[in-house]
Amino acid sequence: REKYQVAIVTTASRKNAMDILKKFEEETCFDFMITQEDVQETKPSPECYFKAMEEASVTKSDTIIFEDSVSGLKAAGLSGASYVRVYGYS
């Protein structure tokens, strides 16, 4: 985290995401969060990733997305950023 920004980009509500982070005592592990309240269109639209890149002041070439859902993978691909599929969570 000293060298990179880490964010959560989720289609969940901010309350739901925060409840989960609090449950696992991980509220301070992320620099910022983009939730369904922050976008007009949720995944598979790439809007959430564009918003995260804007918030972090980075380009798509400086971004790596870790995704586990089909709609998230589609959004990641449409964002133009590099992405990695994560198994075992969806």
Coordinates of N, CA, C and O in Angstrom, one line a residue:
R1 N 0.8 -1.2 0.0 CA 0.0 0.0 0.0 C 0.8 1.3 0.0 O 0.3 2.3 -0.3
E2 N 2.1 1.2 0.3 CA 3.0 2.3 0.3 C 3.2 2.8 -1.1 O 3.4 4.0 -1.4
K3 N 3.2 1.8 -2.1 CA 3.5 2.1 -3.5 C 2.2 2.2 -4.3 O 2.2 2.9 -5.3
Y4 N 1.2 1.5 -3.9 CA 0.0 1.4 -4.8 C -1.3 1.7 -4.0 O -1.3 1.5 -2.8
Q5 N -2.3 2.2 -4.7 CA -3.6 2.5 -4.1 C -4.4 1.2 -4.2 O -4.3 0.5 -5.2
V6 N -5.2 0.9 -3.2 CA -6.0 -0.3 -3.2 C -7.5 0.2 -3.0 O -7.7 0.9 -2.0
A7 N -8.4 -0.3 -3.9 CA -9.8 0.2 -3.8 C -10.7 -1.0 -3.9 O -10.4 -2.1 -4.5
I8 N -11.9 -0.9 -3.3 CA -13.0 -1.8 -3.6 C -13.9 -1.2 -4.6 O -14.3 0.0 -4.4
V9 N -14.3 -1.9 -5.6 CA -15.2 -1.5 -6.6 C -16.3 -2.5 -6.6 O -16.1 -3.6 -7.1
T10 N -17.5 -2.2 -6.1 CA -18.5 -3.2 -5.9 C -19.9 -2.7 -6.3 O -20.2 -1.5 -6.3
T11 N -20.7 -3.6 -6.7 CA -22.1 -3.3 -7.1 C -23.0 -3.3 -5.8 O -24.2 -3.0 -5.9
A12 N -22.4 -3.7 -4.7 CA -23.1 -3.7 -3.4 C -23.3 -2.3 -2.9 O -22.7 -1.3 -3.4
S13 N -24.2 -2.1 -2.0 CA -24.4 -0.8 -1.4 C -23.2 -0.5 -0.5 O -22.5 -1.4 0.0
R14 N -23.0 0.8 -0.2 CA -21.9 1.2 0.7 C -22.1 0.6 2.1 O -21.2 0.1 2.7
K15 N -23.4 0.6 2.5 CA -23.6 0.0 3.9 C -23.3 -1.4 3.9 O -22.6 -1.9 4.9
N16 N -23.7 -2.2 2.9 CA -23.4 -3.6 2.9 C -21.9 -3.9 2.9 O -21.4 -4.7 3.6
A17 N -21.2 -3.1 2.0 CA -19.7 -3.3 1.9 C -19.1 -3.0 3.2 O -18.1 -3.7 3.7
M18 N -19.5 -1.9 3.8 CA -18.9 -1.5 5.1 C -19.2 -2.5 6.2 O -18.3 -2.8 7.1
D19 N -20.4 -3.0 6.2 CA -20.8 -4.0 7.2 C -19.8 -5.3 7.1 O -19.4 -5.8 8.1
I20 N -19.6 -5.7 5.9 CA -18.7 -6.8 5.7 C -17.3 -6.5 6.1 O -16.6 -7.3 6.8
L21 N -16.8 -5.3 5.8 CA -15.4 -4.9 6.2 C -15.3 -4.9 7.7 O -14.3 -5.3 8.3
K22 N -16.3 -4.3 8.3 CA -16.3 -4.2 9.8 C -16.3 -5.6 10.4 O -15.6 -5.9 11.4
K23 N -17.1 -6.5 9.9 CA -17.2 -7.9 10.4 C -15.9 -8.5 10.5 O -15.5 -9.2 11.4
F24 N -15.1 -8.3 9.4 CA -13.7 -8.9 9.3 C -12.6 -8.0 9.8 O -11.4 -8.3 9.6
E25 N -13.0 -6.8 10.4 CA -12.0 -5.9 10.9 C -11.0 -5.4 9.8 O -9.8 -5.4 10.1
E26 N -11.5 -5.1 8.6 CA -10.7 -4.8 7.5 C -11.0 -3.4 7.0 O -10.7 -3.0 5.8
E27 N -11.6 -2.5 7.8 CA -12.1 -1.2 7.3 C -10.9 -0.3 6.8 O -11.1 0.5 5.9
T28 N -9.7 -0.5 7.3 CA -8.6 0.4 6.9 C -7.7 -0.2 5.9 O -6.7 0.3 5.6
C29 N -8.1 -1.3 5.2 CA -7.3 -2.0 4.2 C -7.3 -1.4 2.9 O -6.6 -1.7 2.0
F30 N -8.3 -0.4 2.7 CA -8.5 0.1 1.3 C -8.4 1.6 1.4 O -8.8 2.3 2.3
D31 N -7.9 2.2 0.3 CA -7.8 3.7 0.2 C -9.1 4.3 -0.1 O -9.3 5.5 0.4
F32 N -10.0 3.7 -0.9 CA -11.3 4.2 -1.1 C -12.2 3.1 -1.7 O -11.7 2.0 -1.9
M33 N -13.5 3.4 -1.8 CA -14.4 2.5 -2.2 C -15.4 3.1 -3.2 O -15.8 4.3 -3.0
I34 N -15.7 2.4 -4.3 CA -16.8 2.8 -5.2 C -17.9 1.8 -5.1 O -17.7 0.6 -5.2
T35 N -19.1 2.3 -4.8 CA -20.3 1.4 -4.6 C -21.4 1.7 -5.6 O -21.2 2.7 -6.4
Q36 N -22.5 1.0 -5.5 CA -23.6 1.2 -6.4 C -24.1 2.7 -6.3 O -24.6 3.2 -7.3
E37 N -24.0 3.3 -5.2 CA -24.4 4.7 -5.0 C -23.6 5.7 -5.8 O -24.0 6.8 -6.0
D38 N -22.4 5.3 -6.2 CA -21.5 6.2 -6.9 C -21.6 6.3 -8.4 O -20.9 7.0 -9.0
V39 N -22.4 5.4 -9.0 CA -22.5 5.3 -10.4 C -23.9 5.3 -10.9 O -24.8 5.0 -10.1
Q40 N -24.1 5.6 -12.2 CA -25.4 5.5 -12.8 C -25.7 4.1 -13.3 O -26.8 3.7 -13.2
E41 N -24.7 3.4 -13.8 CA -24.8 2.1 -14.3 C -23.9 1.1 -13.6 O -22.7 1.4 -13.4
T42 N -24.4 0.0 -13.1 CA -23.6 -1.0 -12.4 C -23.0 -2.0 -13.4 O -23.3 -1.9 -14.6
K43 N -22.1 -2.8 -12.9 CA -21.5 -3.8 -13.8 C -22.6 -4.6 -14.4 O -23.6 -4.9 -13.8
P44 N -22.5 -4.9 -15.7 CA -21.2 -5.0 -16.5 C -20.8 -3.7 -17.2 O -19.8 -3.7 -18.0
S45 N -21.4 -2.6 -16.9 CA -20.9 -1.4 -17.3 C -19.5 -1.1 -16.7 O -19.4 -1.3 -15.5
P46 N -18.6 -0.6 -17.4 CA -17.3 -0.3 -16.8 C -17.2 1.1 -16.1 O -16.2 1.5 -15.6
E47 N -18.4 1.7 -15.9 CA -18.4 3.0 -15.3 C -17.7 3.0 -13.9 O -17.0 4.0 -13.6
C48 N -18.0 2.0 -13.1 CA -17.4 1.9 -11.8 C -15.9 1.9 -11.8 O -15.2 2.5 -11.0
Y49 N -15.3 1.2 -12.8 CA -13.8 1.2 -12.9 C -13.3 2.5 -13.4 O -12.2 3.0 -13.0
F50 N -14.0 3.1 -14.4 CA -13.6 4.5 -14.8 C -13.6 5.5 -13.6 O -12.6 6.3 -13.5
K51 N -14.6 5.4 -12.8 CA -14.7 6.2 -11.6 C -13.6 6.0 -10.6 O -13.0 6.9 -10.1
A52 N -13.2 4.7 -10.4 CA -12.1 4.4 -9.5 C -10.8 4.9 -10.1 O -10.0 5.4 -9.3
M53 N -10.6 4.7 -11.4 CA -9.3 5.2 -12.0 C -9.2 6.8 -11.8 O -8.2 7.3 -11.5
E54 N -10.4 7.4 -12.0 CA -10.4 8.9 -11.9 C -10.1 9.3 -10.4 O -9.3 10.2 -10.1
E55 N -10.7 8.6 -9.5 CA -10.5 8.8 -8.0 C -9.0 8.6 -7.7 O -8.5 9.4 -6.9
A56 N -8.4 7.6 -8.2 CA -7.0 7.3 -7.9 C -6.0 8.1 -8.8 O -4.8 8.1 -8.6
S57 N -6.5 8.9 -9.7 CA -5.7 9.7 -10.7 C -4.7 8.8 -11.4 O -3.5 9.1 -11.5
V58 N -5.2 7.7 -11.9 CA -4.4 6.8 -12.7 C -5.1 6.5 -14.1 O -6.3 6.7 -14.2
T59 N -4.3 6.0 -15.0 CA -4.8 5.6 -16.3 C -5.1 4.1 -16.3 O -4.7 3.4 -15.4
K60 N -5.8 3.6 -17.3 CA -6.1 2.2 -17.4 C -4.8 1.4 -17.5 O -4.7 0.3 -17.1
S61 N -3.7 1.9 -18.1 CA -2.5 1.2 -18.2 C -1.8 1.1 -16.8 O -0.9 0.2 -16.7
D62 N -2.2 1.8 -15.9 CA -1.6 1.8 -14.5 C -2.6 1.0 -13.5 O -2.4 1.1 -12.3
T63 N -3.6 0.3 -14.1 CA -4.6 -0.3 -13.3 C -4.6 -1.8 -13.4 O -4.5 -2.3 -14.6
I64 N -4.8 -2.5 -12.3 CA -5.0 -4.0 -12.4 C -6.3 -4.2 -11.6 O -6.4 -3.8 -10.4
I65 N -7.2 -4.9 -12.2 CA -8.5 -5.2 -11.6 C -8.5 -6.7 -11.2 O -8.2 -7.6 -12.1
F66 N -8.9 -7.0 -10.0 CA -9.1 -8.4 -9.6 C -10.6 -8.6 -9.5 O -11.3 -8.0 -8.7
E67 N -11.2 -9.6 -10.3 CA -12.6 -9.8 -10.4 C -13.0 -11.2 -10.3 O -12.3 -12.1 -10.7
D68 N -14.2 -11.5 -9.7 CA -14.6 -12.9 -9.6 C -15.9 -13.2 -10.3 O -16.3 -14.3 -10.5
S69 N -16.7 -12.2 -10.6 CA -18.0 -12.4 -11.2 C -18.0 -12.2 -12.7 O -17.2 -11.5 -13.3
V70 N -19.0 -12.8 -13.4 CA -19.1 -12.7 -14.8 C -19.3 -11.3 -15.3 O -18.6 -10.8 -16.2
S71 N -20.2 -10.6 -14.6 CA -20.5 -9.2 -15.0 C -19.3 -8.3 -14.6 O -19.0 -7.4 -15.4
G72 N -18.6 -8.6 -13.6 CA -17.4 -7.8 -13.2 C -16.3 -8.0 -14.2 O -15.6 -7.1 -14.5
L73 N -16.1 -9.3 -14.7 CA -15.1 -9.5 -15.7 C -15.4 -8.8 -17.0 O -14.5 -8.3 -17.6
K74 N -16.7 -8.8 -17.4 CA -17.1 -8.0 -18.6 C -16.7 -6.6 -18.4 O -16.2 -5.9 -19.3
A75 N -17.1 -6.0 -17.2 CA -16.8 -4.6 -17.0 C -15.3 -4.3 -17.0 O -14.9 -3.3 -17.5
A76 N -14.6 -5.2 -16.4 CA -13.1 -5.0 -16.3 C -12.5 -5.0 -17.8 O -11.7 -4.2 -18.1
G77 N -13.0 -6.0 -18.6 CA -12.5 -6.0 -20.0 C -12.9 -4.7 -20.7 O -12.1 -4.2 -21.5
L78 N -14.1 -4.2 -20.5 CA -14.5 -3.0 -21.2 C -13.8 -1.8 -20.7 O -13.8 -0.8 -21.4
S79 N -13.2 -1.9 -19.5 CA -12.5 -0.7 -19.0 C -11.2 -0.5 -19.7 O -10.6 0.6 -19.7
G80 N -10.7 -1.5 -20.3 CA -9.4 -1.4 -21.0 C -8.2 -1.6 -20.1 O -7.0 -1.6 -20.5
A81 N -8.4 -1.8 -18.8 CA -7.4 -2.1 -17.8 C -7.0 -3.6 -17.8 O -7.8 -4.4 -18.3
S82 N -5.9 -3.9 -17.3 CA -5.5 -5.3 -17.1 C -6.4 -5.8 -16.0 O -6.7 -5.1 -15.1
Y83 N -6.7 -7.1 -16.1 CA -7.5 -7.7 -15.1 C -7.1 -9.2 -14.9 O -6.6 -9.8 -15.7
V84 N -7.4 -9.7 -13.7 CA -7.1 -11.0 -13.3 C -8.4 -11.6 -12.8 O -9.1 -11.0 -11.9
R85 N -8.8 -12.8 -13.2 CA -9.9 -13.5 -12.7 C -9.6 -14.2 -11.4 O -8.6 -14.9 -11.3
V86 N -10.4 -14.0 -10.4 CA -10.2 -14.6 -9.1 C -11.3 -15.7 -8.9 O -12.5 -15.4 -9.2
Y87 N -10.9 -16.9 -8.5 CA -11.8 -18.0 -8.4 C -12.2 -18.2 -6.9 O -11.4 -17.9 -6.0
G88 N -13.4 -18.8 -6.7 CA -13.7 -19.2 -5.4 C -14.5 -18.3 -4.5 O -14.8 -18.5 -3.4
Y89 N -15.0 -17.1 -5.1 CA -15.7 -16.1 -4.3 C -17.1 -15.9 -4.8 O -17.9 -15.2 -4.1
S90 N -17.4 -16.2 -6.1 CA -18.8 -15.9 -6.6 C -19.6 -17.1 -6.7 O -19.2 -18.2 -6.6

